[in-house]
XYZ file of C-alpha atoms in Angstrom:
256
model
C 1.857 0.670 -30.043
C 4.957 0.076 -27.872
C 6.861 -3.124 -28.320
C 5.853 -5.753 -25.758
C 9.328 -5.806 -24.238
C 9.939 -7.312 -20.860
C 10.159 -4.007 -18.962
C 6.916 -2.835 -20.569
C 5.273 -6.147 -19.666
C 6.292 -5.735 -16.045
C 4.481 -2.385 -15.950
C 1.255 -4.227 -16.707
C 1.630 -6.991 -14.105
C 3.885 -5.705 -11.299
C 1.136 -4.374 -9.019
C -1.010 -7.506 -9.292
C 1.993 -9.790 -8.829
C 3.111 -8.075 -5.616
C -0.393 -8.242 -4.138
C -0.802 -11.886 -5.176
C 2.616 -12.952 -3.888
C 1.880 -11.339 -0.513
C -1.484 -13.171 -0.367
C 0.172 -16.486 -1.193
C 2.785 -15.922 1.516
C 0.038 -15.208 4.045
C -1.871 -18.364 3.113
C 1.333 -20.420 3.478
C 1.801 -19.103 7.005
C -1.893 -19.556 7.898
C -2.126 -23.112 6.603
C 1.299 -24.271 7.688
C 1.728 -25.819 4.223
C 4.604 -24.698 2.010
C 2.749 -25.708 -1.179
C -0.745 -24.388 -1.915
C -3.317 -25.545 -4.442
C -3.955 -22.681 -6.867
C -6.594 -22.481 -9.612
C -6.043 -20.036 -12.489
C -9.255 -19.593 -14.472
C -8.621 -18.263 -17.964
C -4.924 -18.487 -17.194
C -3.946 -18.834 -20.859
C -0.272 -19.405 -21.484
C 0.722 -19.024 -17.844
C 1.695 -15.391 -17.292
C 0.790 -15.829 -13.627
C 0.618 -19.637 -13.324
C 4.285 -20.275 -14.088
C 5.652 -17.633 -11.619
C 3.256 -18.990 -8.949
C 4.567 -22.519 -9.619
C 8.126 -21.218 -9.299
C 7.246 -20.303 -5.735
C 6.566 -23.993 -5.117
C 2.748 -24.105 -5.472
C 0.626 -26.506 -7.493
C -1.310 -24.650 -10.201
C -4.228 -25.834 -12.314
C -4.963 -23.618 -15.327
C -8.448 -23.780 -16.907
C -8.654 -22.148 -20.324
C -10.889 -22.724 -23.376
C -8.017 -22.330 -25.865
C -5.996 -25.447 -26.810
C -3.292 -23.204 -28.284
C -2.945 -21.301 -25.000
C -2.707 -24.537 -23.050
C -0.041 -25.836 -25.426
C 1.954 -22.636 -24.853
C 1.446 -23.065 -21.103
C 2.880 -26.592 -21.226
C 5.933 -25.402 -23.124
C 6.486 -22.382 -20.846
C 6.138 -24.543 -17.709
C 8.683 -27.044 -19.086
C 11.152 -24.292 -19.955
C 10.804 -22.886 -16.423
C 11.356 -26.324 -14.874
C 7.918 -26.441 -13.212
C 6.060 -28.839 -15.494
C 5.394 -31.147 -12.553
C 3.562 -28.366 -10.718
C 1.456 -26.936 -13.561
C -1.567 -28.689 -15.077
C -3.588 -27.296 -17.970
C -7.236 -28.267 -18.453
C -9.507 -27.190 -21.286
C -12.696 -25.537 -19.997
C -14.300 -22.240 -19.025
C -15.655 -20.404 -16.003
C -19.264 -21.499 -16.583
C -18.388 -25.206 -16.725
C -15.650 -24.959 -14.168
C -16.747 -27.922 -12.047
C -16.920 -30.209 -15.046
C -13.095 -30.153 -14.977
C -11.975 -29.134 -11.455
C -12.932 -29.890 -7.880
C -15.435 -27.682 -6.041
C -13.953 -26.270 -2.829
C -10.523 -27.678 -3.586
C -8.256 -24.574 -3.834
C -6.470 -22.272 -1.426
C -6.224 -19.459 -3.976
C -8.226 -18.799 -7.159
C -7.078 -16.385 -9.898
C -9.780 -14.886 -12.103
C -7.873 -12.488 -14.350
C -9.410 -11.072 -17.524
C -12.380 -13.488 -17.368
C -15.231 -11.494 -15.842
C -15.395 -9.149 -18.832
C -16.504 -12.017 -21.082
C -19.082 -13.926 -19.041
C -22.779 -13.236 -19.658
C -23.583 -12.740 -15.984
C -20.579 -11.368 -13.998
C -22.309 -12.058 -10.648
C -22.735 -15.715 -11.592
C -19.137 -15.790 -12.794
C -17.792 -14.557 -9.451
C -20.008 -16.928 -7.430
C -18.837 -19.807 -9.574
C -15.109 -19.205 -9.046
C -15.673 -18.526 -5.354
C -17.196 -22.004 -5.050
C -13.767 -23.419 -5.956
C -12.257 -21.917 -2.782
C -11.547 -23.742 0.446
C -12.621 -22.041 3.707
C -10.473 -18.927 4.262
C -9.200 -19.130 0.679
C -8.302 -16.094 -1.398
C -9.708 -14.812 -4.694
C -7.542 -12.642 -6.976
C -9.921 -10.840 -9.325
C -8.627 -8.678 -12.177
C -11.013 -6.985 -14.623
C -11.228 -4.074 -17.051
C -11.850 -0.672 -15.476
C -14.534 1.626 -16.855
C -12.693 4.887 -16.210
C -9.520 3.807 -17.964
C -11.463 3.061 -21.149
C -13.324 6.388 -21.026
C -10.071 8.263 -20.542
C -8.315 6.357 -23.348
C -11.137 7.066 -25.850
C -11.182 10.760 -24.882
C -7.415 11.161 -25.164
C -7.595 9.548 -28.635
C -10.120 12.200 -29.665
C -13.098 9.822 -29.686
C -15.294 11.932 -27.439
C -18.642 10.427 -28.455
C -17.314 6.922 -27.747
C -15.960 8.070 -24.403
C -19.362 9.444 -23.493
C -21.103 6.309 -24.682
C -18.836 4.125 -22.513
C -19.604 6.389 -19.567
C -23.358 6.025 -20.087
C -23.501 2.373 -21.090
C -24.454 -0.113 -18.281
C -21.649 -2.432 -19.429
C -19.118 0.314 -20.067
C -18.939 -0.306 -23.841
C -17.999 2.494 -26.224
C -19.752 1.088 -29.284
C -20.560 -1.907 -31.486
C -16.898 -2.361 -32.328
C -15.794 -2.545 -28.699
C -14.157 -5.949 -28.126
C -14.786 -5.900 -24.358
C -18.354 -6.922 -23.349
C -18.164 -5.632 -19.747
C -16.155 -3.027 -17.830
C -16.415 -2.243 -14.144
C -15.986 0.432 -11.511
C -14.232 -0.443 -8.229
C -17.577 -0.238 -6.430
C -19.150 -2.707 -8.847
C -16.346 -5.226 -8.463
C -16.274 -5.022 -4.692
C -20.068 -5.475 -4.629
C -19.724 -8.590 -6.794
C -17.031 -10.023 -4.475
C -19.041 -9.253 -1.338
C -22.204 -10.600 -2.966
C -20.407 -13.906 -3.428
C -19.772 -14.072 0.317
C -16.181 -12.857 0.484
C -14.759 -9.903 2.360
C -12.678 -7.446 0.353
C -9.083 -7.508 1.509
C -7.691 -4.899 -0.888
C -8.493 -2.952 -4.081
C -5.819 -1.709 -6.466
C -5.820 0.285 -9.678
C -3.665 -1.372 -12.381
C -2.062 0.366 -15.325
C -3.059 3.833 -14.116
C -0.307 5.497 -16.154
C 1.368 2.710 -18.124
C -1.109 2.779 -21.022
C -1.100 6.567 -21.257
C 2.635 7.256 -21.303
C 4.194 7.185 -24.833
C 6.238 3.990 -25.289
C 9.157 5.872 -26.832
C 9.556 7.916 -23.636
C 9.652 4.847 -21.400
C 11.958 2.899 -23.702
C 14.530 5.656 -24.296
C 14.583 7.740 -21.105
C 17.172 6.373 -18.627
C 15.539 5.024 -15.486
C 12.026 5.686 -16.815
C 10.690 2.128 -16.439
C 11.834 1.857 -12.828
C 10.431 5.289 -11.962
C 7.131 4.501 -13.648
C 6.895 1.171 -11.804
C 7.305 3.043 -8.494
C 4.656 5.583 -9.537
C 2.215 2.800 -10.504
C 2.769 1.064 -7.150
C 2.201 4.280 -5.215
C -0.974 5.219 -7.111
C -2.416 1.682 -7.137
C -3.685 1.830 -3.536
C -5.167 5.315 -3.722
C -8.951 5.284 -4.389
C -8.698 8.537 -6.344
C -6.772 6.714 -9.068
C -9.036 3.652 -9.229
C -11.452 5.654 -11.356
C -8.939 6.066 -14.186
C -7.133 2.703 -14.073
C -7.151 0.478 -17.156
C -7.759 -2.539 -14.865
C -8.946 -3.056 -11.317
C -7.684 -5.732 -8.960
C -9.733 -6.916 -5.985
C -8.501 -9.375 -3.388
C -11.375 -11.285 -1.843
C -10.978 -13.433 1.288
C -13.273 -16.312 2.121
C -14.524 -16.315 5.697
C -14.126 -19.158 8.131
C -16.731 -21.907 7.762
C -18.374 -21.065 11.100
C -18.751 -17.411 10.068
C -21.182 -18.481 7.360
């Protein structure tokens, strides 16, 4: 496994961050408010929440782990945004026990949908937290990326099982309960009443390229980042991405 160095970490988040930052900028212009209310469900220690707060937005993180929320508090303080980040213990199913329904301009649902019993209910629930014309940033595990990874590791039976399984699981030992295709995720988003603004493949190459090559070859990280960004928007690569990112946009109240 490659060391989780900063450049390697950026390979995993750069595509999503650029899409999210653009969506935040558009909501700022549309609302006329410099500071938005953002909800990060399953936001953990603040990988996205703290950078969003650095842009000047107010972020509420809902996560079931007290340890993650403690790390979030520390990270927010170190970044100087403690006044704009609030951590609340809870989960996607009991979301409105701890946060306001219809109270957020943007909702992040990253790495959550894989673990809820009913993904359709999960999406509908987080969408209910949005204000009219709000934006959902949905990031979930991709089926094709898992199939490819198992095959490249020589686990051909597991790769075939993941391909055939309704939830995209490669076996009893698979730690991920659900994986998705791009079509499945867009259907979930549209089924919750949002229109799909964009679909991106995430970590198309980053998890397949040997870490030693990226870490030792001059300019490799920057070149790989550019390749990831170029491939992310192409539907042909969505089928092999480790993760899939869907941007959903709530319609105006009078559009139903």
